[in-house]
Coordinates of C-alpha atoms and ligand atoms in Angstrom, one line a residue:
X297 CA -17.4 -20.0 4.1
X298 CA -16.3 -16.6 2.3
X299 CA -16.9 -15.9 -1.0
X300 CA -13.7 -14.8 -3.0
X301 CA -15.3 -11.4 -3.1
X302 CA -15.0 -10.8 0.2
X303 CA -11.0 -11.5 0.8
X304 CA -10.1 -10.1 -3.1
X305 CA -8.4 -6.9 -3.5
X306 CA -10.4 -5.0 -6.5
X307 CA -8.7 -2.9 -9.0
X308 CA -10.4 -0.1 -10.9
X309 CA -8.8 0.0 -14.5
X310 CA -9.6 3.1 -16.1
X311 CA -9.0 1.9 -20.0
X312 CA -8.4 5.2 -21.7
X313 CA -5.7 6.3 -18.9
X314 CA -4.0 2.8 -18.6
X315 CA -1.6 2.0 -21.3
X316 CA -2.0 2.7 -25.1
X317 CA -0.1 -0.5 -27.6
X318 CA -1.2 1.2 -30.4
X319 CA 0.1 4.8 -30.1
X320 CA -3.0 6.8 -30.8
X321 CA -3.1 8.5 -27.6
X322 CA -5.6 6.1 -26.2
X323 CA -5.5 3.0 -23.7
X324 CA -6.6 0.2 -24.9
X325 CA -7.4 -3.6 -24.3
X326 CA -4.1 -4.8 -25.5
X327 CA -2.9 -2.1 -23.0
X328 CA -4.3 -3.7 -20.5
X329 CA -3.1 -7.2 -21.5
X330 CA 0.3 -5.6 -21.8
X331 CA 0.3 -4.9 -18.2
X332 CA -1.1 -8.2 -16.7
X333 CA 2.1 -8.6 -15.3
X334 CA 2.3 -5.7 -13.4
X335 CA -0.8 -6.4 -12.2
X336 CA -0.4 -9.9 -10.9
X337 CA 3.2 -8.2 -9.4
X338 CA 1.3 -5.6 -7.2
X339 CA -1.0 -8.3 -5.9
X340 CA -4.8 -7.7 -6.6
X341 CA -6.8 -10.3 -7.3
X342 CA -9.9 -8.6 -9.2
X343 CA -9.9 -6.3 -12.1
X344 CA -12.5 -4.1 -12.7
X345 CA -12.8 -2.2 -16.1
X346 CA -14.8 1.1 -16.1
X347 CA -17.2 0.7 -19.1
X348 CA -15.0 -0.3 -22.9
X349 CA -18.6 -0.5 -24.9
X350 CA -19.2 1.3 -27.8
X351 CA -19.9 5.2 -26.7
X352 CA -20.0 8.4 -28.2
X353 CA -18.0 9.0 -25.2
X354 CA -20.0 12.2 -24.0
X355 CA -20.0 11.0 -20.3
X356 CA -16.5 9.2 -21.5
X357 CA -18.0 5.7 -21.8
X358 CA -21.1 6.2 -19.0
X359 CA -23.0 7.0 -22.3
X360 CA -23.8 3.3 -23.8
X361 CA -24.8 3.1 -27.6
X362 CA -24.4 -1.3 -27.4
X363 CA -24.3 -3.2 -24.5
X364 CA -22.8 -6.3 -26.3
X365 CA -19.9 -4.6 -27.8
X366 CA -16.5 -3.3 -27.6
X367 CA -15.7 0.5 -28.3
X368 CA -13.3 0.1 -31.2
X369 CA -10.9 2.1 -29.8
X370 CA -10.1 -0.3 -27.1
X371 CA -10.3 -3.4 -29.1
X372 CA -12.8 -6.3 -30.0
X373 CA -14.7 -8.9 -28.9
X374 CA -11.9 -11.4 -30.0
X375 CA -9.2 -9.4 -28.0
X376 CA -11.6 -9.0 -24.8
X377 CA -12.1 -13.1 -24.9
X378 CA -8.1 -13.3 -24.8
X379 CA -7.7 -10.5 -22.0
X380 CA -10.5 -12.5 -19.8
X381 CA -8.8 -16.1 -20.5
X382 CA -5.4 -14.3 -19.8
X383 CA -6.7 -12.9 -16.7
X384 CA -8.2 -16.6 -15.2
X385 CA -5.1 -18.4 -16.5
X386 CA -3.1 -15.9 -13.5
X387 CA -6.0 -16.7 -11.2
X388 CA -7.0 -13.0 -11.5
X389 CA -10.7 -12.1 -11.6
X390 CA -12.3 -9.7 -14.2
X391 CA -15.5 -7.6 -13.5
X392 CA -17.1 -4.9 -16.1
X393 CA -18.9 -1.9 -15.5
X394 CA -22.5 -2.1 -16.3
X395 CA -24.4 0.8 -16.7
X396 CA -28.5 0.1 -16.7
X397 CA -29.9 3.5 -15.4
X398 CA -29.4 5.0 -18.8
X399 CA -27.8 4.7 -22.4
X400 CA -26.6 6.9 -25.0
X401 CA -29.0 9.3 -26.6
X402 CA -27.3 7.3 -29.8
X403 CA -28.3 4.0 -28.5
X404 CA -30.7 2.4 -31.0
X405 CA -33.7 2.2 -28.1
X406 CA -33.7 5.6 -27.7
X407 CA -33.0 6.6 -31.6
X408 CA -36.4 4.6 -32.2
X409 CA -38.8 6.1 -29.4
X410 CA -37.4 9.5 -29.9
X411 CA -39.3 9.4 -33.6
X412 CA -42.7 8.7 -32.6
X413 CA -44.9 8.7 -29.5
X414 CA -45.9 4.9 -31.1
X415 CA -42.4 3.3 -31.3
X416 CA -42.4 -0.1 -30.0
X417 CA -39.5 1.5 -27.7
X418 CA -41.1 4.5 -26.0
X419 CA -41.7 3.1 -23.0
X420 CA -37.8 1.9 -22.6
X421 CA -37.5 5.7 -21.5
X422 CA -39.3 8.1 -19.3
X423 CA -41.5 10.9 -21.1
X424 CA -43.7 13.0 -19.6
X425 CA -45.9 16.3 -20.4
X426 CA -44.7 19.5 -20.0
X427 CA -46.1 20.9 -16.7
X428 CA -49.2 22.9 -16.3
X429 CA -46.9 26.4 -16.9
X430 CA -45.4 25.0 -20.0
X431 CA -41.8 24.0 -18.0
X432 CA -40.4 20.4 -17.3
X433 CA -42.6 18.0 -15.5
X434 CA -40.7 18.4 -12.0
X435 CA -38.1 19.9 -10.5
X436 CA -35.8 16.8 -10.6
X437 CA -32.0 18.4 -10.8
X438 CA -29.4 16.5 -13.2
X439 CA -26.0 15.9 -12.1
X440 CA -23.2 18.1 -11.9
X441 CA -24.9 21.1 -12.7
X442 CA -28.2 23.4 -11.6
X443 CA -30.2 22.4 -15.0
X444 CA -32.9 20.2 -15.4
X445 CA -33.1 16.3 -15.2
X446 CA -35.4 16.8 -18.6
X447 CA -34.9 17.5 -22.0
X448 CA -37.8 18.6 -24.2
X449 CA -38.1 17.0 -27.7
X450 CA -39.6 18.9 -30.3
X451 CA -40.6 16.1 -32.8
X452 CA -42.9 14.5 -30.4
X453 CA -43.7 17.5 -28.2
X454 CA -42.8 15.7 -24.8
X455 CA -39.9 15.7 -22.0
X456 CA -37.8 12.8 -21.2
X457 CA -35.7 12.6 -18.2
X458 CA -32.2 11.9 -17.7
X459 CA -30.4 12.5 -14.3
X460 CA -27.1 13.4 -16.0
X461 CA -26.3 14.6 -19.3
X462 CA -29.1 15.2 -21.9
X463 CA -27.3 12.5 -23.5
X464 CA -27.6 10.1 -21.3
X465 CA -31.7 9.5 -21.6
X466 CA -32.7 7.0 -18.4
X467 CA -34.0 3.8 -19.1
X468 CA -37.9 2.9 -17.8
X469 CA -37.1 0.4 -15.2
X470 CA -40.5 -0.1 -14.5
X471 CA -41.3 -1.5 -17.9
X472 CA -40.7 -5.1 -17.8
X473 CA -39.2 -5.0 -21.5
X474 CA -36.4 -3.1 -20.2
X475 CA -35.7 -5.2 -17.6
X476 CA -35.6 -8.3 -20.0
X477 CA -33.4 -6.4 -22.5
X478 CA -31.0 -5.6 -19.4
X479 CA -30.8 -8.9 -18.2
X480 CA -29.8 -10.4 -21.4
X481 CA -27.0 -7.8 -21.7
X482 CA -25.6 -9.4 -18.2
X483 CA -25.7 -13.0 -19.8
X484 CA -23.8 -11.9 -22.7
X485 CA -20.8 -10.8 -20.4
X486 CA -21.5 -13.5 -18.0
X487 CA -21.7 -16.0 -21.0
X488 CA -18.2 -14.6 -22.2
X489 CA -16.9 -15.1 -18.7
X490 CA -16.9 -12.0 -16.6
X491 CA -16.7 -12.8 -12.5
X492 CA -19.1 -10.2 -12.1
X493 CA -20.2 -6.3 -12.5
X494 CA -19.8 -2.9 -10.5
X495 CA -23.4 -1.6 -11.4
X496 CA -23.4 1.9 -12.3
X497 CA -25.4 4.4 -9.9
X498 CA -27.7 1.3 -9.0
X499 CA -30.3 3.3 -6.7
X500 CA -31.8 5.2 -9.2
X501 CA -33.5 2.7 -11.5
X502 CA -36.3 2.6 -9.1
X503 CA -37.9 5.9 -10.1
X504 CA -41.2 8.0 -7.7
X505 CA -43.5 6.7 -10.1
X506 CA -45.9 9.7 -9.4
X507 CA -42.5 11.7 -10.3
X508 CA -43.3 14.1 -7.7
X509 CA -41.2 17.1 -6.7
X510 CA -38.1 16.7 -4.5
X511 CA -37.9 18.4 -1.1
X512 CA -37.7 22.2 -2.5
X513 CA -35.0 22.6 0.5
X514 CA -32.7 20.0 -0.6
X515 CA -33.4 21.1 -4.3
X516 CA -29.8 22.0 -4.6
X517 CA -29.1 18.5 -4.6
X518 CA -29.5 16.2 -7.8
X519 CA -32.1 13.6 -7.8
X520 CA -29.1 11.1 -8.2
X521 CA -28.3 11.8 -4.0
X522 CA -31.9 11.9 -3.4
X523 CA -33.3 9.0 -5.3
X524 CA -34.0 6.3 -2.3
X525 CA -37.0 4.0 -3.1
X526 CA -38.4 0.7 -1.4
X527 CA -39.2 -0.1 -5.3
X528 CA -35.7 -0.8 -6.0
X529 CA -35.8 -4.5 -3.5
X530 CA -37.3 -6.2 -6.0
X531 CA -35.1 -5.1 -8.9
X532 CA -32.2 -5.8 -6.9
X533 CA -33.5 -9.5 -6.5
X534 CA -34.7 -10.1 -10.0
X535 CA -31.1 -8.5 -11.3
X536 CA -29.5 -10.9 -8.6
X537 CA -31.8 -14.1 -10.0
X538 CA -29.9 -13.5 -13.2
X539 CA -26.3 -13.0 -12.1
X540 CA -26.5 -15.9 -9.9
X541 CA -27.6 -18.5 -11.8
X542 CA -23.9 -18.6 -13.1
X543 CA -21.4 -20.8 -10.9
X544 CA -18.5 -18.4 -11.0
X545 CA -20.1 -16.9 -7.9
X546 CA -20.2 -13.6 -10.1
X547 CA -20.0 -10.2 -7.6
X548 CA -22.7 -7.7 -7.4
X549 CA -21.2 -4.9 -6.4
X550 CA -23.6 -1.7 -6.6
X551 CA -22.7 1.9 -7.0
X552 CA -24.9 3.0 -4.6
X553 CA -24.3 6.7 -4.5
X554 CA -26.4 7.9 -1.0
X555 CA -23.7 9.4 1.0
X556 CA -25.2 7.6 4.2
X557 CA -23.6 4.1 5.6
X558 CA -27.4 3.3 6.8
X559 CA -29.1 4.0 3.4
X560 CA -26.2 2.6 1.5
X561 CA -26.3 -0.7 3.6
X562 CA -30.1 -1.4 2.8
X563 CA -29.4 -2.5 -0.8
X564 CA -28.0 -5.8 0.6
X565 CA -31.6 -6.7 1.4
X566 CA -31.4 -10.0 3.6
X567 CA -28.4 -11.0 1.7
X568 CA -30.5 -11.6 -1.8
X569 CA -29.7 -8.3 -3.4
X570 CA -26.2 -6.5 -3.4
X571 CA -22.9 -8.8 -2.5
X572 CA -21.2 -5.4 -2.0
X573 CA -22.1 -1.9 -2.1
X574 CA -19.6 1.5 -2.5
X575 CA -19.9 3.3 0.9
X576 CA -18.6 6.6 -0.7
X577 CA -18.7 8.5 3.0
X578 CA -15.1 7.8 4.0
X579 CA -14.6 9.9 0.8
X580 CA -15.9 13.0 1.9
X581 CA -13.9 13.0 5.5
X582 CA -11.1 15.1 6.9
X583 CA -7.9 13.0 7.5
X584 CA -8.6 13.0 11.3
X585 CA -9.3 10.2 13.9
X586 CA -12.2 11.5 15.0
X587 CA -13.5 11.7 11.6
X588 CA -12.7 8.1 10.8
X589 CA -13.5 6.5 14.1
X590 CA -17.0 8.2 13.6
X591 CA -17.5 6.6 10.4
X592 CA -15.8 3.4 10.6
X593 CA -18.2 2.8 13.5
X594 CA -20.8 3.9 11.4
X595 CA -20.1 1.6 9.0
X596 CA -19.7 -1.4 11.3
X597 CA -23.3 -0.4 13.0
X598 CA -25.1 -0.7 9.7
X599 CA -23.6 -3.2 8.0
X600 CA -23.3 -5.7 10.5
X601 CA -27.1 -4.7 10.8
X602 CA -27.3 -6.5 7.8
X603 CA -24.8 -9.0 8.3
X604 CA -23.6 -7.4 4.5
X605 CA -19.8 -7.2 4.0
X606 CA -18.0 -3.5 4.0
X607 CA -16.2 -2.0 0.8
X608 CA -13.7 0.7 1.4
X609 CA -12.6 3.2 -1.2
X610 CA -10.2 6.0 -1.4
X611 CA -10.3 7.0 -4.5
X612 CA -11.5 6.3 -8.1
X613 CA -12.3 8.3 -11.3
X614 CA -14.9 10.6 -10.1
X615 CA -13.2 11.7 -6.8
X616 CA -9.8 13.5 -6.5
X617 CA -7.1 12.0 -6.0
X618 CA -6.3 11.0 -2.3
X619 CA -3.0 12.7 -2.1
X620 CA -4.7 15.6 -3.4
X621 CA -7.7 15.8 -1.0
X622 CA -5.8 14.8 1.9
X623 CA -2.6 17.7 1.2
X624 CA 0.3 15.1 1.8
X625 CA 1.3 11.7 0.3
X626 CA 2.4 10.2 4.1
X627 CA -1.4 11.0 4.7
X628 CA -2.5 9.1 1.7
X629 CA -0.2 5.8 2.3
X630 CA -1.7 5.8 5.6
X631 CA -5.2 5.9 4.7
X632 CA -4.1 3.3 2.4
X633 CA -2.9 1.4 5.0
X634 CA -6.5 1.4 6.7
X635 CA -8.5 0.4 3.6
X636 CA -6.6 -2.8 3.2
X637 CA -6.6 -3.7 7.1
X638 CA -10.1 -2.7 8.2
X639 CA -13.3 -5.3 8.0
X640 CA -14.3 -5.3 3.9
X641 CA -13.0 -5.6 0.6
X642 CA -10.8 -2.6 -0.9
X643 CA -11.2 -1.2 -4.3
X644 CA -8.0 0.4 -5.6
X645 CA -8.2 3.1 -8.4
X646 CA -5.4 2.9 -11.1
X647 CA -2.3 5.4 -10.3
X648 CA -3.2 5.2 -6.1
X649 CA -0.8 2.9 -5.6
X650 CA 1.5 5.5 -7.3
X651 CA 0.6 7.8 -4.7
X652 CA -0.4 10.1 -7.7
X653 CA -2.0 13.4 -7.4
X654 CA -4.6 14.9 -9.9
X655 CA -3.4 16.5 -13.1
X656 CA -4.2 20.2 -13.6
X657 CA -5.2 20.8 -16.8
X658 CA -3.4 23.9 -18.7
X659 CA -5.2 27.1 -18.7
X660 CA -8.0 25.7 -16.8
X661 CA -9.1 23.6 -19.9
X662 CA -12.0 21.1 -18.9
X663 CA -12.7 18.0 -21.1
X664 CA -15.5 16.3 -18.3
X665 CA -18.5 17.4 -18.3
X666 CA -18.6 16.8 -14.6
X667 CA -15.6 18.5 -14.2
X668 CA -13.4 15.0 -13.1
X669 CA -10.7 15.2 -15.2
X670 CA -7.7 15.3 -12.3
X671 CA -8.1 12.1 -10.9
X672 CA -8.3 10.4 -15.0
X673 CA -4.8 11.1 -16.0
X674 CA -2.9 8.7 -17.7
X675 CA -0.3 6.3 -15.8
X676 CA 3.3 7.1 -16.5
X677 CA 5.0 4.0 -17.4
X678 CA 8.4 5.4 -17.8
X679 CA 10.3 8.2 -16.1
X680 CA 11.0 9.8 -19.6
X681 CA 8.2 11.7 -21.0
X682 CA 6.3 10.3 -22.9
X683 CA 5.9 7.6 -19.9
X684 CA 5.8 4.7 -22.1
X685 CA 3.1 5.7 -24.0
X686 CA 4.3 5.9 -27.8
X687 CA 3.0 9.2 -28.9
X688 CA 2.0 10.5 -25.7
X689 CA -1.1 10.5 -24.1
X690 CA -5.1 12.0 -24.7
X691 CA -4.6 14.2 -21.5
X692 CA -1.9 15.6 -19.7
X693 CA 0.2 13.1 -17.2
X694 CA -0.5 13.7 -13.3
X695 CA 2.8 15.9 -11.5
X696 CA 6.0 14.3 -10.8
X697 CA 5.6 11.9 -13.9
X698 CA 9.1 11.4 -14.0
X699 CA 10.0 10.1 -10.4
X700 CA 6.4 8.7 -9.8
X701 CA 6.6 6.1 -13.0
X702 CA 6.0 2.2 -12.2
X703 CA 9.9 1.7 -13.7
X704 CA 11.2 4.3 -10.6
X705 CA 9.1 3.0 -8.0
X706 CA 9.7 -0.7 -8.7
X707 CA 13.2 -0.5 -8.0
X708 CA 12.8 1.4 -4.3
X709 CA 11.6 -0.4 -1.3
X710 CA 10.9 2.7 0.0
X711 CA 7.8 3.8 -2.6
X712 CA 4.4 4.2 -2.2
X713 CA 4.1 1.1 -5.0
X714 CA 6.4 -0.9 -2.8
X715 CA 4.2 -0.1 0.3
X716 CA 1.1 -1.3 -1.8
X717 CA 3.0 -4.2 -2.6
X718 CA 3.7 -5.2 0.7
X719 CA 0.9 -4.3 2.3
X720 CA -1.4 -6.6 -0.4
X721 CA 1.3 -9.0 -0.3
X722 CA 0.3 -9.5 4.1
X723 CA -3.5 -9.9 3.2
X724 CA -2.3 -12.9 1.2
X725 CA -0.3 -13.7 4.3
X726 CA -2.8 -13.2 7.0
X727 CA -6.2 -14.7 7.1
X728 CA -6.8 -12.4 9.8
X729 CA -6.5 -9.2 7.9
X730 CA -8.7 -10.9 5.0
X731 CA -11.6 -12.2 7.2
X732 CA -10.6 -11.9 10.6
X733 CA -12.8 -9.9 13.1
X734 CA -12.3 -6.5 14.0
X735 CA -12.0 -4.9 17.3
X736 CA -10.9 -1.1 18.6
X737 CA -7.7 -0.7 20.9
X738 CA -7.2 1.4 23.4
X739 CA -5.3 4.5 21.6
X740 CA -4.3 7.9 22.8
X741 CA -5.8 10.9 20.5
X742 CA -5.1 11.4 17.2
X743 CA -4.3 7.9 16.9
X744 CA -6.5 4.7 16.0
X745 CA -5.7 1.5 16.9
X746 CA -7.5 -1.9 16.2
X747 CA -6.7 -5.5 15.8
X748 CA -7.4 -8.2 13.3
X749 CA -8.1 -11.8 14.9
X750 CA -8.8 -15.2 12.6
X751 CA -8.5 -18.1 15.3
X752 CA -4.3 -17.7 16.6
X753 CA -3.7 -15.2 14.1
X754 CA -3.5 -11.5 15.4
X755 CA -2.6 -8.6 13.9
X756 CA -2.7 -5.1 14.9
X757 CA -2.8 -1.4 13.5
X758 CA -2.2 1.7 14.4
X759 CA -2.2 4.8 12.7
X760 CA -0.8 8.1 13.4
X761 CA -3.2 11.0 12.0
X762 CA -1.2 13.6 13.4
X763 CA 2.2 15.5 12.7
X764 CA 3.5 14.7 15.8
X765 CA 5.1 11.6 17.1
X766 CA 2.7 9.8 19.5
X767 CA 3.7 6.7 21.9
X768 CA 1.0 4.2 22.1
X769 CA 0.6 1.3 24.3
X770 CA 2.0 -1.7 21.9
X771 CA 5.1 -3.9 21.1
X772 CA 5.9 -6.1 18.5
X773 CA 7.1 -7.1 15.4
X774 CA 6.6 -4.8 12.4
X775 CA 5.3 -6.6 9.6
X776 CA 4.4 -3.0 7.6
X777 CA 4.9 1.0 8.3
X778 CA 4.1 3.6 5.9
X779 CA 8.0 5.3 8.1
X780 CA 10.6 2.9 8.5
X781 CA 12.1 -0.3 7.4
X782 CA 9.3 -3.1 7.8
X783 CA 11.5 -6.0 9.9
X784 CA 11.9 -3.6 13.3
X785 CA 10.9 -4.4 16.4
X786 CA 7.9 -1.4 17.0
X787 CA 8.9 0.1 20.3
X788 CA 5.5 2.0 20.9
X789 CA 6.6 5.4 19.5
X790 CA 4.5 6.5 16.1
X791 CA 6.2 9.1 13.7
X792 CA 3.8 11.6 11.9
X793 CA 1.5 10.2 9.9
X794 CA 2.6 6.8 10.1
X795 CA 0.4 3.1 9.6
X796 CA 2.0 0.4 11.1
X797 CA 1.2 -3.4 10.9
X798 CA 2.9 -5.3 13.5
X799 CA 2.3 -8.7 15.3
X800 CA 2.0 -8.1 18.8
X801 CA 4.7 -9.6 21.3
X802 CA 2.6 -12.1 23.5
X803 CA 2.6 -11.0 27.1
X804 CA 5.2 -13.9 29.1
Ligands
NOJ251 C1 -21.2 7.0 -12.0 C2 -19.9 6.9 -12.7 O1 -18.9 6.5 -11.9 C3 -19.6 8.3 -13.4 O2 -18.4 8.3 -13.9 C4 -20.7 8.5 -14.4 O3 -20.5 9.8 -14.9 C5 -22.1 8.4 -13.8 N1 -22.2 7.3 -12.9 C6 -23.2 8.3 -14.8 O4 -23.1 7.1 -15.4

């Protein structure tokens, strides 16, 4: 038996770049509820919604001030209930972002033990001494930048740590009070509905609790990429006894960010902690066989180690965009083509099925602080500027608005969105590319081949990651190509850069 996580397609909704109703620059809820038809259109089967609490928006939403609200911006309570019921009533699922390795600096936890060393909520954070020379406590580095993971505060004369922004102070996960107050804040959602939550850089709450110095030759690194701790197990499990005790089967689906398959895979325990887990490596490789063979085989290794269940991601709103890592948009529909046909669940990000690229913001202006702006942009609607939304948008639109919009692409069989379409549309269709087993083909180089069985049903892939056409050893009926017209009969011979899904001929 599968669980529905394991054969949905998850989309990343981005609120403040999705769709504004209200005209003040700024996606919102009723955006997003706008939109639901769109959505159930292109095919996915699970929404996730990057954080719409209540923030002072310094890490654009990853800074918490409430758990158990809704940033006005985006809506209310009320209008969240109806986008959830809206969502179930087109057998969709919804998941939110939860973010429990820190809060705002304006969250009222931290307000309180920031005024006293004897505030009943001191211990929800992590102070510490100055070190012997007067400096911070270690040499932990934040995120993003060469700086510090600690702040010193003056009133009561100690540092406390936070692995990103001083703004986002990081929550004491080994106090048990903070564990308490965290679960509640999963019941609230859960109460309200929610299928489940993408946990928000999941591997740090479990902290060194000597808080000794990272390795002085990897100090370059932040402690978020270094932080790996056998202490973390047991949250996982207690997190999990929470989530689980509701019978939607809500997803746990960890943001694990250890850019290593074998380290990322341990945080499925023995199949009590993490359902899923990001495996961000794929993000960080060349568009070449080689490169992808090595790490799809990487990925099969460990997780199947762990009997845990793959995710695969291209993009999302940290990362460039695909098209603009990879040079070329026939690149990117073909990498596309692999996330929805290998072993796993997919997560697509807002705007990839667009095949957008990142904006470049004029004269160099950065509004991130970790410098991600590109890949946020906000979705053109409509061909005509301002892309459907009323008064324009809070950042610039990605290039090409104007023959990239959802209103162009849904009319030409030929578009990245209609290859999306399709190639969502044949996971519906084929048990074998949901759940069926995987297995390499033989496949000359530059070229990967595998097939998809689930009892008769067999499907195969192959993918051309050169710029030359290739001949491989396969006939059959195309049933997708990232090239050509879909209902061919594939004759063997790849053009550049091209994915095709075919059923193979059976031998006489
Ligand atoms: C990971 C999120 O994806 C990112 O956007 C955020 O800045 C950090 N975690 C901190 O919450």
């Amino acid at each position: 038996m599968r669980s529905w996580w394991q054969e949905a397609v998850i989309y990343q909704i981005y609120p403040r770049s999705f769709a504004d109703s209200n005209g003040d620059g700024i996606g919102d809820l009723q955006g997003i509820l706008d939109h639901l038809d769109y959505l159930e259109w292109l095919g996915v089967d699970c929404l996730w919604l990057t954080p719409i609490y209540p923030s002072p928006m310094a890490d654009f939403s990853y800074d918490v001030s409430n758990y158990t609200d809704v940033w006005p911006l985006f809506g209310d309570l009320a209008l969240f209930d109806e986008l959830v019921a809206q969502v179930h009533e087109r057998h969709m699922r919804i998941v939110l972002d939860w973010v429990p390795n820190h809060t705002s600096s304006e969250h009222p936890w931290f307000q309180d033990a920031r005024s006293s060393r004897d505030s009943a909520f001191r211990d929800f954070y992590v102070w510490k001494d100055s070190a012997p020379d007067g400096g911070p406590p270690n040499n932990w580095v934040r995120s993003w930048v060469n700086e510090p993971a600690w702040t010193f505060d003056q009133q009561t004369q100690q540092w406390y740590l936070h692995c990103f922004l001083p703004e986002q102070p990081d929550l004491n996960w080994a106090n048990p009070a903070v564990r308490t107050a965290m679960a509640d804040t999963l019941c609230f959602w859960l109460d309200r509905g929610v299928d489940g939550f993408r946990m928000d850089v999941i591997h740090l709450l479990a902290k060194d609790p000597e808080f000794g110095d990272d390795p002085e030759d990897l100090k370059v690194l932040s402690h978020v990429v270094l932080n790996h701790r056998e202490e973390i197990h047991p949250i996982l499990r207690e997190i999990r006894s929470v989530v689980k005790s509701y019978e939607n089967d809500p997803v746990m689906v960890g943001e694990v960010y250890l850019i290593d398959a074998s380290l990322v895979a341990s945080y499925h325990g023995n199949g009590d902690e993490l359902d899923l887990a990001f495996n961000f490596e794929p993000m960080f490789r060349p568009f070449t066989a080689e490169a992808w063979r090595e790490i799809i085989d990487r990925v099969i290794e460990h997780f199947d180690a762990r009997q845990a269940w793959p995710t695969w991601v291209l993009n999302n709103h940290d990362a460039p965009r695909s098209v603009t890592r990879f040079r070329s948009l026939e690149r990117a529909r073909a990498a596309a083509v692999m996330v929805c046909t290998l072993r796993g669940t997919p997560f697509l990000f807002q705007g990839e099925e667009l095949g957008l690229e990142n904006a470049a913001l004029e004269g160099g202006e950065v509004i991130d602080p970790g410098f991600r702006d590109g890949a946020r942009a906000p979705i053109p609607w409509k061909s005509a500027a301002p892309h459907g939304w009323p008064n324009g948008a809070w950042m610039q639109f990605p290039p090409d608005g104007e023959t990239k919009a959802v209103e162009v692409q849904r009319q030409d069989p030929t578009s990245t969105l209609s290859i999306y379409r399709a190639l969502l549309q044949l996971r519906r269709e084929h048990k074998a590319l949901r759940r069926g087993s995987f297995s390499w083909l033989e496949s000359p180089e530059g070229v990967l081949s595998w097939q998809r069985r689930e009892e008769e049903q067999l499907v195969e892939v192959h993918l051309n990651f050169t710029r030359d056409v290739v001949a491989v050893e396969a006939r059959g009926e195309v049933l997708l190509s990232t090239g050509r017209d879909h209902a061919e009969v594939f004759d063997g011979s790849l053009r550049a850069y091209e994915a095709i899904v075919m059923r193979p001929t059976t031998a006489p």
